[in-house]
JSON list of C-alpha atoms in Angstrom, two decimals:
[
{"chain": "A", "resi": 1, "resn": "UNK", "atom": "CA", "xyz": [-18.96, 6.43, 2.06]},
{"chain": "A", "resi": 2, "resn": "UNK", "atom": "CA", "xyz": [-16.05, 7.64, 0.24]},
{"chain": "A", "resi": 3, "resn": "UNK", "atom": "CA", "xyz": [-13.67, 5.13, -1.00]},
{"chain": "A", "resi": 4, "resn": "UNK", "atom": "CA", "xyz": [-11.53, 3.77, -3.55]},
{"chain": "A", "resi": 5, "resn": "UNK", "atom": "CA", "xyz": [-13.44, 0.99, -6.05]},
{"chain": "A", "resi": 6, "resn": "UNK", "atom": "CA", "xyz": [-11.58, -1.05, -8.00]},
{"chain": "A", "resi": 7, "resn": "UNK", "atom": "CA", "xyz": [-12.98, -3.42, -10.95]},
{"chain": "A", "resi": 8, "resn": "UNK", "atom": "CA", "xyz": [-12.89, -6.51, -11.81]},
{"chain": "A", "resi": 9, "resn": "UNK", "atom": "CA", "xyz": [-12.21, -7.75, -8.48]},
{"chain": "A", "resi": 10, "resn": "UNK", "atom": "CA", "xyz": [-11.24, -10.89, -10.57]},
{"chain": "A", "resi": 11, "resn": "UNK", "atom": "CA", "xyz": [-10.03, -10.87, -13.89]},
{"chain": "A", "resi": 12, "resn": "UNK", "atom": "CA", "xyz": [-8.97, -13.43, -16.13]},
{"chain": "A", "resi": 13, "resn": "UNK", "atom": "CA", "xyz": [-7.49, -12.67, -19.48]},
{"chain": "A", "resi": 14, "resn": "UNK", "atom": "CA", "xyz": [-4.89, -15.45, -21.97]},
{"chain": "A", "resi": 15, "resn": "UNK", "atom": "CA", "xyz": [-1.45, -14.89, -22.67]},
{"chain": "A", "resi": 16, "resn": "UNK", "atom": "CA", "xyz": [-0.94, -11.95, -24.52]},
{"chain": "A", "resi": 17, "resn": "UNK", "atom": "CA", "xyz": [-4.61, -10.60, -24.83]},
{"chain": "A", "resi": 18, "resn": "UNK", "atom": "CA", "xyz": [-4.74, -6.84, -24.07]},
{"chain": "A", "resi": 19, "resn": "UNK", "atom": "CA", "xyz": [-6.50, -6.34, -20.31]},
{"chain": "A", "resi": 20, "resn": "UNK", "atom": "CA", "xyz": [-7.87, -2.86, -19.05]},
{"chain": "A", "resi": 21, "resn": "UNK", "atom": "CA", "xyz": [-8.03, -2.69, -14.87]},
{"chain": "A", "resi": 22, "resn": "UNK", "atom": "CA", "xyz": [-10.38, 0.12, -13.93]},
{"chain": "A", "resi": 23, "resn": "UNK", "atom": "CA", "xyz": [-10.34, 2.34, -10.17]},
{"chain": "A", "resi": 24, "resn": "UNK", "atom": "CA", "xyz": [-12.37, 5.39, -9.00]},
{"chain": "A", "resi": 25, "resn": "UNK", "atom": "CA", "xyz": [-12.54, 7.20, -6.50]},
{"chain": "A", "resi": 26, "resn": "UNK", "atom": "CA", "xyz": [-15.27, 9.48, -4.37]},
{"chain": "A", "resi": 27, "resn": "UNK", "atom": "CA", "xyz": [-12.46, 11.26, -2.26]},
{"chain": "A", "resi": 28, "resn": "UNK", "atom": "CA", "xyz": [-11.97, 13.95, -4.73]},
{"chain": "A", "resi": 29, "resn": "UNK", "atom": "CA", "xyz": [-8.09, 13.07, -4.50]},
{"chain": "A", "resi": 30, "resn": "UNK", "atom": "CA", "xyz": [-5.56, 14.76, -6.92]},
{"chain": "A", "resi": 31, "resn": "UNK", "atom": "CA", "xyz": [-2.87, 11.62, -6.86]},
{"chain": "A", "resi": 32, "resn": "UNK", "atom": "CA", "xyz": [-3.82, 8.48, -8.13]},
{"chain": "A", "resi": 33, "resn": "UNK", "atom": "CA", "xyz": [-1.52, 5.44, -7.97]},
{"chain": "A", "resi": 34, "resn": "UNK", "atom": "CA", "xyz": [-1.15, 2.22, -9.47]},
{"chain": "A", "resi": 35, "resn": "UNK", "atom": "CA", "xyz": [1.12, -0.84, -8.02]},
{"chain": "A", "resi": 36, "resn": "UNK", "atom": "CA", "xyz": [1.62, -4.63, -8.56]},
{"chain": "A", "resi": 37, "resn": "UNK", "atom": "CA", "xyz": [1.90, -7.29, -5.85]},
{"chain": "A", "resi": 38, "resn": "UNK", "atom": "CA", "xyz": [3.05, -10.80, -6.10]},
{"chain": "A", "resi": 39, "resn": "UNK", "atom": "CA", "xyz": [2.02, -13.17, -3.78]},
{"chain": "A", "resi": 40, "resn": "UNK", "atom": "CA", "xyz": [2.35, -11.30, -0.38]},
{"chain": "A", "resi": 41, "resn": "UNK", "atom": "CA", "xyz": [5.19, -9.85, -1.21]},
{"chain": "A", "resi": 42, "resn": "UNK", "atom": "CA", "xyz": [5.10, -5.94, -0.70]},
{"chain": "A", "resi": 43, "resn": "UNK", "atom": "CA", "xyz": [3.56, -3.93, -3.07]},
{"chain": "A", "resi": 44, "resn": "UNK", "atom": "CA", "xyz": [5.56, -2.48, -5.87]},
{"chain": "A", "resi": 45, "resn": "UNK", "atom": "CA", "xyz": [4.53, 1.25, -7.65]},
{"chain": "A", "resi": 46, "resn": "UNK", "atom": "CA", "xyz": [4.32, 1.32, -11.20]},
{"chain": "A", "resi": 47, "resn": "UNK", "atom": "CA", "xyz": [3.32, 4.51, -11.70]},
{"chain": "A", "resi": 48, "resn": "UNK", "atom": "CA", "xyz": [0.65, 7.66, -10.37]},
{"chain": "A", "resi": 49, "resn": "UNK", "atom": "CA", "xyz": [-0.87, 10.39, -12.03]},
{"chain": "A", "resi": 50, "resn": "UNK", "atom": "CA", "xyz": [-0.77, 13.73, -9.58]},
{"chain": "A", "resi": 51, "resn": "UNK", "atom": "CA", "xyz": [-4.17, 15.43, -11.51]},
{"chain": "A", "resi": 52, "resn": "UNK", "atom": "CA", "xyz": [-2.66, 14.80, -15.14]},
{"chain": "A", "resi": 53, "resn": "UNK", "atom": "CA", "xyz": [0.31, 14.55, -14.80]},
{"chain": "A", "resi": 54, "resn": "UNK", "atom": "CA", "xyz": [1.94, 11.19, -15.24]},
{"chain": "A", "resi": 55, "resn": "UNK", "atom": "CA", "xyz": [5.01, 10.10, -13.30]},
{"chain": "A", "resi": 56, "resn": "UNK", "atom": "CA", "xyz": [6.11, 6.36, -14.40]},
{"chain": "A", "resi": 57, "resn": "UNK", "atom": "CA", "xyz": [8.54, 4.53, -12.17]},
{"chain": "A", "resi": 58, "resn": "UNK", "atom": "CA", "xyz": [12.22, 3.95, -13.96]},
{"chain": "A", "resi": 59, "resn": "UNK", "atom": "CA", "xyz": [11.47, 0.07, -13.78]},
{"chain": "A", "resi": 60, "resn": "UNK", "atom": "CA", "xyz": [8.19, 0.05, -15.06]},
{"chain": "A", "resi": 61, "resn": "UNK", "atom": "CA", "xyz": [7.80, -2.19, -18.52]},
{"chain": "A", "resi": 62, "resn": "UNK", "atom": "CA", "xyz": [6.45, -0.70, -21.42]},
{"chain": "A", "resi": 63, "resn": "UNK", "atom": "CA", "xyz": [3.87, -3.47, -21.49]},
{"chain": "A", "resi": 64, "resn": "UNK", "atom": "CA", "xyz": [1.91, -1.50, -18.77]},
{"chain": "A", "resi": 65, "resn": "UNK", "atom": "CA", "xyz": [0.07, 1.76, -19.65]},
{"chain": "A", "resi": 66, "resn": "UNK", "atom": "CA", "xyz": [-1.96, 3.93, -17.61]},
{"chain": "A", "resi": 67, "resn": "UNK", "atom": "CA", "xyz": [-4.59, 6.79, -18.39]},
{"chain": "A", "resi": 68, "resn": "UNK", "atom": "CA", "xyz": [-6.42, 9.25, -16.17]},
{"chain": "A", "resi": 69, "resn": "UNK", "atom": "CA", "xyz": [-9.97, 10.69, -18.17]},
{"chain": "A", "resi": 70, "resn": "UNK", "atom": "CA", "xyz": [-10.60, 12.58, -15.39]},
{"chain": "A", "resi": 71, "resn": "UNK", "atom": "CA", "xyz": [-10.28, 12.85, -11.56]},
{"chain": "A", "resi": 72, "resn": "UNK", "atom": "CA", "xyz": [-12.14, 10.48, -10.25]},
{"chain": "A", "resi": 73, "resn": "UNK", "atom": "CA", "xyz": [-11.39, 7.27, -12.96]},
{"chain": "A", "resi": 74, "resn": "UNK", "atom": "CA", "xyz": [-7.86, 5.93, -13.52]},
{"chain": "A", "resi": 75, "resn": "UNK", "atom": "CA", "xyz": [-7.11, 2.52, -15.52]},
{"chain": "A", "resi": 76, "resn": "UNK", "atom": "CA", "xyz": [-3.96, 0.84, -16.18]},
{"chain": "A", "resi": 77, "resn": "UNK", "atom": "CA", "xyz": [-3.73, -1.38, -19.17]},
{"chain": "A", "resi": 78, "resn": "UNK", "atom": "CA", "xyz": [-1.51, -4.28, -19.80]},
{"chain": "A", "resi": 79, "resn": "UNK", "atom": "CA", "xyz": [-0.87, -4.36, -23.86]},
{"chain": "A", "resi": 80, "resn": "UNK", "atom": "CA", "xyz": [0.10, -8.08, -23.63]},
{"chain": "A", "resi": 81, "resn": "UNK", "atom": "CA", "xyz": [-0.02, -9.90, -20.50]},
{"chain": "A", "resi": 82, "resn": "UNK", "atom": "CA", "xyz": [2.71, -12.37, -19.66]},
{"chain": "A", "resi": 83, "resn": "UNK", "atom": "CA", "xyz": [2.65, -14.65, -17.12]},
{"chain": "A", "resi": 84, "resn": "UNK", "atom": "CA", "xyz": [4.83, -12.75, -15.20]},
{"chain": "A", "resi": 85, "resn": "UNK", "atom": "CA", "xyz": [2.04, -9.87, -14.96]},
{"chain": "A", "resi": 86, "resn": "UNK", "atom": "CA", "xyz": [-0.05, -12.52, -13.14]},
{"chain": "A", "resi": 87, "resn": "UNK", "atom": "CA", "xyz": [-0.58, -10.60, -9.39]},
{"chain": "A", "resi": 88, "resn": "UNK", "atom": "CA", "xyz": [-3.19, -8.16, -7.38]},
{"chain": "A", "resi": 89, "resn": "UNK", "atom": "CA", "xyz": [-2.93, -4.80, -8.82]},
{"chain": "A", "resi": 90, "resn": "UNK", "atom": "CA", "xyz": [-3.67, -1.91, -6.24]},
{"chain": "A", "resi": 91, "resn": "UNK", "atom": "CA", "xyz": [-5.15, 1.69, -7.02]},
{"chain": "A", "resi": 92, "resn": "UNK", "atom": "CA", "xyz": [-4.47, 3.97, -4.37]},
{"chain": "A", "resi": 93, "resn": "UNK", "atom": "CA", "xyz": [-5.29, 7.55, -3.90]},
{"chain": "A", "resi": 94, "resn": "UNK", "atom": "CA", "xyz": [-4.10, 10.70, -1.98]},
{"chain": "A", "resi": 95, "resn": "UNK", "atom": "CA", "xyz": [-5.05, 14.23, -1.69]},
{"chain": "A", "resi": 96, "resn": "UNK", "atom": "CA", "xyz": [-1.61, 15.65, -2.64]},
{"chain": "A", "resi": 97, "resn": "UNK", "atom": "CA", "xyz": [-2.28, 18.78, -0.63]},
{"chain": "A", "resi": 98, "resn": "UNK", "atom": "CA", "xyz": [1.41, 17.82, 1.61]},
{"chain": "A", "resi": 99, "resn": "UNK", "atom": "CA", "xyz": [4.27, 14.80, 1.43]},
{"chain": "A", "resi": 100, "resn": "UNK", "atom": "CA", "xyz": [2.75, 13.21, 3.89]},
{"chain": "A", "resi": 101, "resn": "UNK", "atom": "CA", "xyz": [-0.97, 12.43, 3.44]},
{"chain": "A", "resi": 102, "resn": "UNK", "atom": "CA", "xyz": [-2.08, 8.97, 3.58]},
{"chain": "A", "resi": 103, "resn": "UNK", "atom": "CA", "xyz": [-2.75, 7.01, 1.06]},
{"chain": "A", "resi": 104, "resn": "UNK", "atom": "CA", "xyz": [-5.77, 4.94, 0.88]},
{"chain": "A", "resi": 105, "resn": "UNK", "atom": "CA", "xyz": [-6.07, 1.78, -1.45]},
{"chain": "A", "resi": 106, "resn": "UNK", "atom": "CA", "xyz": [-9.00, -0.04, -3.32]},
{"chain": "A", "resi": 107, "resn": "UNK", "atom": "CA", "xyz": [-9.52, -3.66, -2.47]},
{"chain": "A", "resi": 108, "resn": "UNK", "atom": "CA", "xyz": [-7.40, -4.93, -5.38]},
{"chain": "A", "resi": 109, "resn": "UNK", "atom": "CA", "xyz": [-7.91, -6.54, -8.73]},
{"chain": "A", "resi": 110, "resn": "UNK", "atom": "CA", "xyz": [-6.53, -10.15, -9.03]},
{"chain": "A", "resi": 111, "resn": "UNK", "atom": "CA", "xyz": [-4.97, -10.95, -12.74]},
{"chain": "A", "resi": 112, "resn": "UNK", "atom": "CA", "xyz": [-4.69, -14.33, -13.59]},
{"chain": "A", "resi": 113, "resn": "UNK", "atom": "CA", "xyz": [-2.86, -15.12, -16.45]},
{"chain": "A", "resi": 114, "resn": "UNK", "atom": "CA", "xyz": [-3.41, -18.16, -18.88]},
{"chain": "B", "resi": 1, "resn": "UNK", "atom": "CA", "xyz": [17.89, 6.23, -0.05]},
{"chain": "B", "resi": 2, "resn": "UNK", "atom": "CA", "xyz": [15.42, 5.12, 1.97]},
{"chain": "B", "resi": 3, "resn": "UNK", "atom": "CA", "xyz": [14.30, 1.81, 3.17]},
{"chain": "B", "resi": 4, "resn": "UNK", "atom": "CA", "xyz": [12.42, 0.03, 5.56]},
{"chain": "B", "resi": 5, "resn": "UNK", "atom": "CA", "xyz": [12.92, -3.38, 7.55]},
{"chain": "B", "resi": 6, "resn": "UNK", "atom": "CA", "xyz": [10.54, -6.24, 8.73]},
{"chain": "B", "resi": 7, "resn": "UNK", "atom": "CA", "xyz": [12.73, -8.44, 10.64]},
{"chain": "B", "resi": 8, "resn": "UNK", "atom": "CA", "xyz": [10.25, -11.24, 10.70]},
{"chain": "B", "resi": 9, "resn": "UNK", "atom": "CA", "xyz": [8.76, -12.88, 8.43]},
{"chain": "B", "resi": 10, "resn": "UNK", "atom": "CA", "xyz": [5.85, -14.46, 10.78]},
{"chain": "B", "resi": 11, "resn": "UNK", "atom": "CA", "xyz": [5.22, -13.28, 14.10]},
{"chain": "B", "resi": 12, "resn": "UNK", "atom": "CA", "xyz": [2.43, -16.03, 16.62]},
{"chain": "B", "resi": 13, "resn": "UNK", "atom": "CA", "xyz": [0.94, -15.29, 19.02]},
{"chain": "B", "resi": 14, "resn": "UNK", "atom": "CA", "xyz": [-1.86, -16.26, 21.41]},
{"chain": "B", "resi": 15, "resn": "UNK", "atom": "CA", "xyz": [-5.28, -14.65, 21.78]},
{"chain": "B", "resi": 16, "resn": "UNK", "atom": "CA", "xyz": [-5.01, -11.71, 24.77]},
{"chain": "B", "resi": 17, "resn": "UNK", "atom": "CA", "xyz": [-1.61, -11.84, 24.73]},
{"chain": "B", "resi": 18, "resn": "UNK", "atom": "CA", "xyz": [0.31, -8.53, 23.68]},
{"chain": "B", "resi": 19, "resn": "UNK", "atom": "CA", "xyz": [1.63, -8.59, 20.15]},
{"chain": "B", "resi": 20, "resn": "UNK", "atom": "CA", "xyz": [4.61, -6.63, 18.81]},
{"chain": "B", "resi": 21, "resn": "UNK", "atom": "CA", "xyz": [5.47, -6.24, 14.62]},
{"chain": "B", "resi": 22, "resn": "UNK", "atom": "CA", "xyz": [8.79, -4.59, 14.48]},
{"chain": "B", "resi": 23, "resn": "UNK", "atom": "CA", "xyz": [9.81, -2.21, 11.84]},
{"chain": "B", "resi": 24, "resn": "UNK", "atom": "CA", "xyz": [12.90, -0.57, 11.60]},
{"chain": "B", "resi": 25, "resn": "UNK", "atom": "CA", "xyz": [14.17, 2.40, 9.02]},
{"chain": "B", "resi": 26, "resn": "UNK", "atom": "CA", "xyz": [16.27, 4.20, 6.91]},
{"chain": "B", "resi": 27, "resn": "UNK", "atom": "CA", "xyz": [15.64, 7.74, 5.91]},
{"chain": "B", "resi": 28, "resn": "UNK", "atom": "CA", "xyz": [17.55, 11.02, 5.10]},
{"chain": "B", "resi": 29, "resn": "UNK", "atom": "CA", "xyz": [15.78, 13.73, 6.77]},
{"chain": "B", "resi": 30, "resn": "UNK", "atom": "CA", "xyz": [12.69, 13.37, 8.73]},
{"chain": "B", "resi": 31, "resn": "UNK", "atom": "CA", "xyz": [10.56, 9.66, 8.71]},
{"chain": "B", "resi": 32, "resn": "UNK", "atom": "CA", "xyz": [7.07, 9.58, 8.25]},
{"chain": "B", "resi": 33, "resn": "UNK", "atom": "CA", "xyz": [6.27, 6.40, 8.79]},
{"chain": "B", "resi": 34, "resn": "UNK", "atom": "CA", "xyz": [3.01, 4.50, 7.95]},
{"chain": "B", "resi": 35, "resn": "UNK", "atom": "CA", "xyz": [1.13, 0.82, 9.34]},
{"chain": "B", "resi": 36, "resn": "UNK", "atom": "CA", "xyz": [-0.91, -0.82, 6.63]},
{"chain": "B", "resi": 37, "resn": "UNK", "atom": "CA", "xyz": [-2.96, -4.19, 7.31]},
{"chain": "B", "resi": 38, "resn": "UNK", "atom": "CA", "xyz": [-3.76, -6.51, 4.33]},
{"chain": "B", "resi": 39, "resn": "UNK", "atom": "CA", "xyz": [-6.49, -9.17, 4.57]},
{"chain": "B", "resi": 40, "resn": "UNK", "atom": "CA", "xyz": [-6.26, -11.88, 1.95]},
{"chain": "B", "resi": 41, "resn": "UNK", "atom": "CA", "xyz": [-7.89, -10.74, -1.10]},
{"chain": "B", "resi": 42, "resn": "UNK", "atom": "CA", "xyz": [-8.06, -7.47, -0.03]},
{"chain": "B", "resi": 43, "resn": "UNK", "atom": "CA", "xyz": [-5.97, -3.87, -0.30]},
{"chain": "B", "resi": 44, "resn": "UNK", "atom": "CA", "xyz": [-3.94, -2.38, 1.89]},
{"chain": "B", "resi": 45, "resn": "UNK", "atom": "CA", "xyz": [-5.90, -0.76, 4.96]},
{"chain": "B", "resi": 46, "resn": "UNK", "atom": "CA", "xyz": [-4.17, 2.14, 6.75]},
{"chain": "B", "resi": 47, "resn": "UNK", "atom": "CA", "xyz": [-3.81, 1.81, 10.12]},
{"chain": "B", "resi": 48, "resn": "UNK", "atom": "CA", "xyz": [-1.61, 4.87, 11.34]},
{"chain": "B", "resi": 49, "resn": "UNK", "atom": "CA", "xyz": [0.89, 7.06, 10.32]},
{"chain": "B", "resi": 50, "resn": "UNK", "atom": "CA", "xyz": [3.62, 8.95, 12.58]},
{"chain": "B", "resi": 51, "resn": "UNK", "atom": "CA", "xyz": [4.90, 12.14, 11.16]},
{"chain": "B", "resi": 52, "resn": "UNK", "atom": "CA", "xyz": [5.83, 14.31, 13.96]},
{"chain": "B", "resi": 53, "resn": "UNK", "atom": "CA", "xyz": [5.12, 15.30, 17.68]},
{"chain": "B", "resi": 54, "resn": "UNK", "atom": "CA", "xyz": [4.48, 12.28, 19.87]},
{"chain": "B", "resi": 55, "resn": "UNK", "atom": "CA", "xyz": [6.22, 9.23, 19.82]},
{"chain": "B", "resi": 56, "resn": "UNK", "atom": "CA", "xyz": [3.18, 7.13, 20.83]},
{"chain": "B", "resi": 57, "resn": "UNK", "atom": "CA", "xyz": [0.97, 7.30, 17.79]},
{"chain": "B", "resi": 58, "resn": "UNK", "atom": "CA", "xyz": [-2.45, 5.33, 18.55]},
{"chain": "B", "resi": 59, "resn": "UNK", "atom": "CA", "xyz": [-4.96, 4.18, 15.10]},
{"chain": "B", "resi": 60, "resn": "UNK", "atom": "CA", "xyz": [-7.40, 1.86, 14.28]},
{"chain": "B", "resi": 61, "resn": "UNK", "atom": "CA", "xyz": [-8.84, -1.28, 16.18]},
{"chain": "B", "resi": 62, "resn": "UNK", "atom": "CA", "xyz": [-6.41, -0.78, 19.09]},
{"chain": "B", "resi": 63, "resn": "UNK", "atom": "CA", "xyz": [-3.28, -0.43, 17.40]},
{"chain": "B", "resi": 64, "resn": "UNK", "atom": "CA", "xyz": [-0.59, 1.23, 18.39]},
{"chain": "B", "resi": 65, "resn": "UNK", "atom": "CA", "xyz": [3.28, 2.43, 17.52]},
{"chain": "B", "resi": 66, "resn": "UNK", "atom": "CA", "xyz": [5.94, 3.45, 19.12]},
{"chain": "B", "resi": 67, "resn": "UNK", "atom": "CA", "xyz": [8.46, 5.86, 17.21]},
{"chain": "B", "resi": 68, "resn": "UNK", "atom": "CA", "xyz": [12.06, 5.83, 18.55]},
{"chain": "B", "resi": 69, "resn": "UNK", "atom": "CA", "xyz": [14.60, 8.16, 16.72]},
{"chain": "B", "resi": 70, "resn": "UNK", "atom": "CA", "xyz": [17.51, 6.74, 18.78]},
{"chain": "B", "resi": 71, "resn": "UNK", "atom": "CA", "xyz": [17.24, 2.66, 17.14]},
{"chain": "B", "resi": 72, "resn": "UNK", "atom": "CA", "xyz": [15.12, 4.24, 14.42]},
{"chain": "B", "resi": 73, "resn": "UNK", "atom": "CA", "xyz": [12.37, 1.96, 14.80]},
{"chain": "B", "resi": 74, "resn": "UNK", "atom": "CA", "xyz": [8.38, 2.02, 14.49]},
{"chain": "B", "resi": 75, "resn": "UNK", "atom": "CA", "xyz": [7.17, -1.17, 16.04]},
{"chain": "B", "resi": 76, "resn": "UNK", "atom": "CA", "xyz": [3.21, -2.00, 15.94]},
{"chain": "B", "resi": 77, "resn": "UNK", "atom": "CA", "xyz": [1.99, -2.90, 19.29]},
{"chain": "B", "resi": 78, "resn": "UNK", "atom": "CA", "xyz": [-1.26, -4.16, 20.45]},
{"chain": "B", "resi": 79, "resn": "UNK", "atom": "CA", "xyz": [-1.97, -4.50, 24.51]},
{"chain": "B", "resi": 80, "resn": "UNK", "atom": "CA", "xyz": [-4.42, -7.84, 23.66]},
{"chain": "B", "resi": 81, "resn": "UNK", "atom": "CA", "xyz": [-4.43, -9.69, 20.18]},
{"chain": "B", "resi": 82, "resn": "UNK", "atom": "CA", "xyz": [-7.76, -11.27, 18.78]},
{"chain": "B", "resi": 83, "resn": "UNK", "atom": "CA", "xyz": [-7.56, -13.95, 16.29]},
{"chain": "B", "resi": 84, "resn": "UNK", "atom": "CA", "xyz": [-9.40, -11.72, 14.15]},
{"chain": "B", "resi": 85, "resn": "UNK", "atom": "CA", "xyz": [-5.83, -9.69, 13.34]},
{"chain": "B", "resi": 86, "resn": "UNK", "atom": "CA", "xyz": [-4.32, -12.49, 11.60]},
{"chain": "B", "resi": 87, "resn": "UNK", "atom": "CA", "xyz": [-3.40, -10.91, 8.64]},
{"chain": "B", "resi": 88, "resn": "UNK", "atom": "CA", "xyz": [-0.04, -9.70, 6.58]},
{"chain": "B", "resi": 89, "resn": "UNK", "atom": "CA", "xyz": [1.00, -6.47, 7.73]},
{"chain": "B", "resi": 90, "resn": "UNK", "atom": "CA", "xyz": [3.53, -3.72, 6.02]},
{"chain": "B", "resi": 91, "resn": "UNK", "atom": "CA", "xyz": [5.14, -0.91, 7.67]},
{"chain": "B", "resi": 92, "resn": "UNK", "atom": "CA", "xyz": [6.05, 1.89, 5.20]},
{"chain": "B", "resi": 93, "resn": "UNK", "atom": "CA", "xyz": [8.24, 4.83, 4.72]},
{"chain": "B", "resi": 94, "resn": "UNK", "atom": "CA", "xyz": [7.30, 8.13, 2.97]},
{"chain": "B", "resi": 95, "resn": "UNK", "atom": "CA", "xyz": [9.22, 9.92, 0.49]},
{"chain": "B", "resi": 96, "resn": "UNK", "atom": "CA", "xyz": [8.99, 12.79, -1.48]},
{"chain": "B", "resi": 97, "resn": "UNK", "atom": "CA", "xyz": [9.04, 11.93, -4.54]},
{"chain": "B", "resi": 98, "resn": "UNK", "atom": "CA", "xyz": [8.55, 15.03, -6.74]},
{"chain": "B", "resi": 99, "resn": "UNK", "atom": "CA", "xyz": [5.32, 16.39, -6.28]},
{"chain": "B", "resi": 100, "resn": "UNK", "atom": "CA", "xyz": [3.76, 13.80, -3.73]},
{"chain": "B", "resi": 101, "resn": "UNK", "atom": "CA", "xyz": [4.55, 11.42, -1.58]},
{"chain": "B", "resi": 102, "resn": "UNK", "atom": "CA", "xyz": [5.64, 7.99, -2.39]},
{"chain": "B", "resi": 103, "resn": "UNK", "atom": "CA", "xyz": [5.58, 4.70, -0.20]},
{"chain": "B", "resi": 104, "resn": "UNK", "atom": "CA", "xyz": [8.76, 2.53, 0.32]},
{"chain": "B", "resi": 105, "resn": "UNK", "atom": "CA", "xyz": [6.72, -0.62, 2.08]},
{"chain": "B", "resi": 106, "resn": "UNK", "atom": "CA", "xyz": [8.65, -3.07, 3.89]},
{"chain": "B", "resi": 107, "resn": "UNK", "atom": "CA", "xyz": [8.34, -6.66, 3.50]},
{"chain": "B", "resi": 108, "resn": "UNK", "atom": "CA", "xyz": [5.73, -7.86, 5.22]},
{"chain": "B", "resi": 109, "resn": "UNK", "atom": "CA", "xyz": [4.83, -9.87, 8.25]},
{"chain": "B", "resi": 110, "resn": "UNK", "atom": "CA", "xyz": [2.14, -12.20, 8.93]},
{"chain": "B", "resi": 111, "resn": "UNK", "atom": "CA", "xyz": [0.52, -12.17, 12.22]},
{"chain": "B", "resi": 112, "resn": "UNK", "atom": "CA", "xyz": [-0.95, -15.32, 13.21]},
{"chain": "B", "resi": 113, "resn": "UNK", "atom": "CA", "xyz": [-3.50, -15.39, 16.42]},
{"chain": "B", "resi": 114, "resn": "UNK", "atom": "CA", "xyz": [-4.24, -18.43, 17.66]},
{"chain": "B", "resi": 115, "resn": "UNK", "atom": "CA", "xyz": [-7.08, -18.79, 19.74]}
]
C-alpha cells in the first residue's frame, strides 16, 4: 500500500546531540511537509519542500534543518536538541497538483530529549 | 487570516449515542475544510475534507460533516459512536500558501466513548 513511513518511531537523543528524523513516501507526492506537536496540542508546520523547493515557516528556529535527496525521502535534522524540541514530529505529504489536496501524514516520530 | 475553532476541549459520550465535534471558521475567500483523527502514538488520519458542492460531506468509518456558510461551521457528526473512536480529533482549514496548500488545524478535541 502506498503510504507515508516515518523512522525512528522512537528516538532518543541527549541535550544538544545532533538528531536526523527520516520520512518516505510511495505516493509519488511533489509536497513534503514537516511539523512539531507537543503533547496533543495541534500540530505546528515547520517547514515543506514542494519538489525542491524549500519553503520554511517565519517562526521556525534555526536549530531545525530539513533536506529533500529526492522525491520520495525527506529528513529534518535538529543541530542541537533542547528540551524544548522534545515532541512527535509529523511528515506529511501531498500531491500539489491543486490548493486543496489532502494531505496524508506518517505515524509520527516521538523525540525525547535528555 | 485564517483560523479555525474547537470549542471544546473534551466532548463524552455514550456508546450508540450520536456524537457531534464542532468546528467553527475563519477564512477570506472560499473554506476548504478538513477532519483529521489522531490515535495516541499515531499521525494524523484524514477523515474528510469539504471543498465545494454539497454541504453534507460523508468519509471514513461513518463520519460525517455538515458545512454551513451562514454560522460558518463544519461540525463532525456520527449517527452511533463506538468506544473504538475515542481519540483526539482536529478540524483544519486550508490555505494557499504559495504554491500548495497549507493546514491551519484547530485545537483539538478528545472524544471519549464510554461503553
Amino acid at each position: 500500500d502506498a503510504m507515508v513511513i516515518q523512522n525512528p518511531r522512537y528516538q532518543v537523543t541527549q541535550f544538544g546531540k545532533p538528531v536526523t528524523l527520516s520520512c518516505s513516501q510511495t505516493l509519488n507526492h511533489n509536497v513534503m511537509y514537516w511539523y512539531q506537536q507537543k503533547s496533543s496540542q495541534a500540530p505546528k508546520l515547520l517547514f515543506h519542500y514542494y519538489d525542491k523547493d524549500f519553503n520554511n515557516e517565519a517562526d521556525t528556529p534555526d536549530n531545525f534543518q530539513s533536506r529533500r535527496p529526492n522525491t520520495s525521502f525527506c529528513f529534518l535534522d535538529i543541530r542541537s536538541p533542547g528540551l524544548g524540541d522534545a515532541a512527535m514530529y509529523l511528515c506529511a505529504t501531498c500531491s500539489g497538483r491543486t490548493t486543496t489536496d489532502t494531505q496524508y501524514f506518517g505515524p509520527g516520530t516521538r523525540l525525547t530529549v535528555l | 487570516a485564517q483560523s479555525v475553532a474547537q470549542p471544546e476541549d473534551q466532548v463524552n459520550v455514550a456508546e450508540g449515542n450520536p456524537l457531534t465535534v464542532k468546528c467553527t471558521y475563519s477564512v477570506s475567500g472560499n473554506p476548504y475544510l478538513f477532519w483529521y483523527v489522531q490515535y495516541p502514538n499515531r499521525g494524523l488520519q484524514f477523515l474528510l475534507k469539504y471543498i465545494t458542492g454539497d454541504n453534507l460531506v460523508k468519509g471514513s468509518y461513518g463520519f460525517e460533516a455538515e458545512f454551513n456558510k451562514s454560522q460558518t461551521s463544519f461540525h463532525l457528526k456520527k449517527p452511533s459512536a463506538l468506544v473504538s473512536d475515542s481519540a483526539l480529533y482536529f478540524c483544519a482549514v486550508a490555505w494557499y500558501g504559495g504554491a500548495t496548500n497549507k493546514l491551519i488545524f484547530g485545537t483539538g478535541t478528545l472524544l471519549a466513548v464510554q461503553p
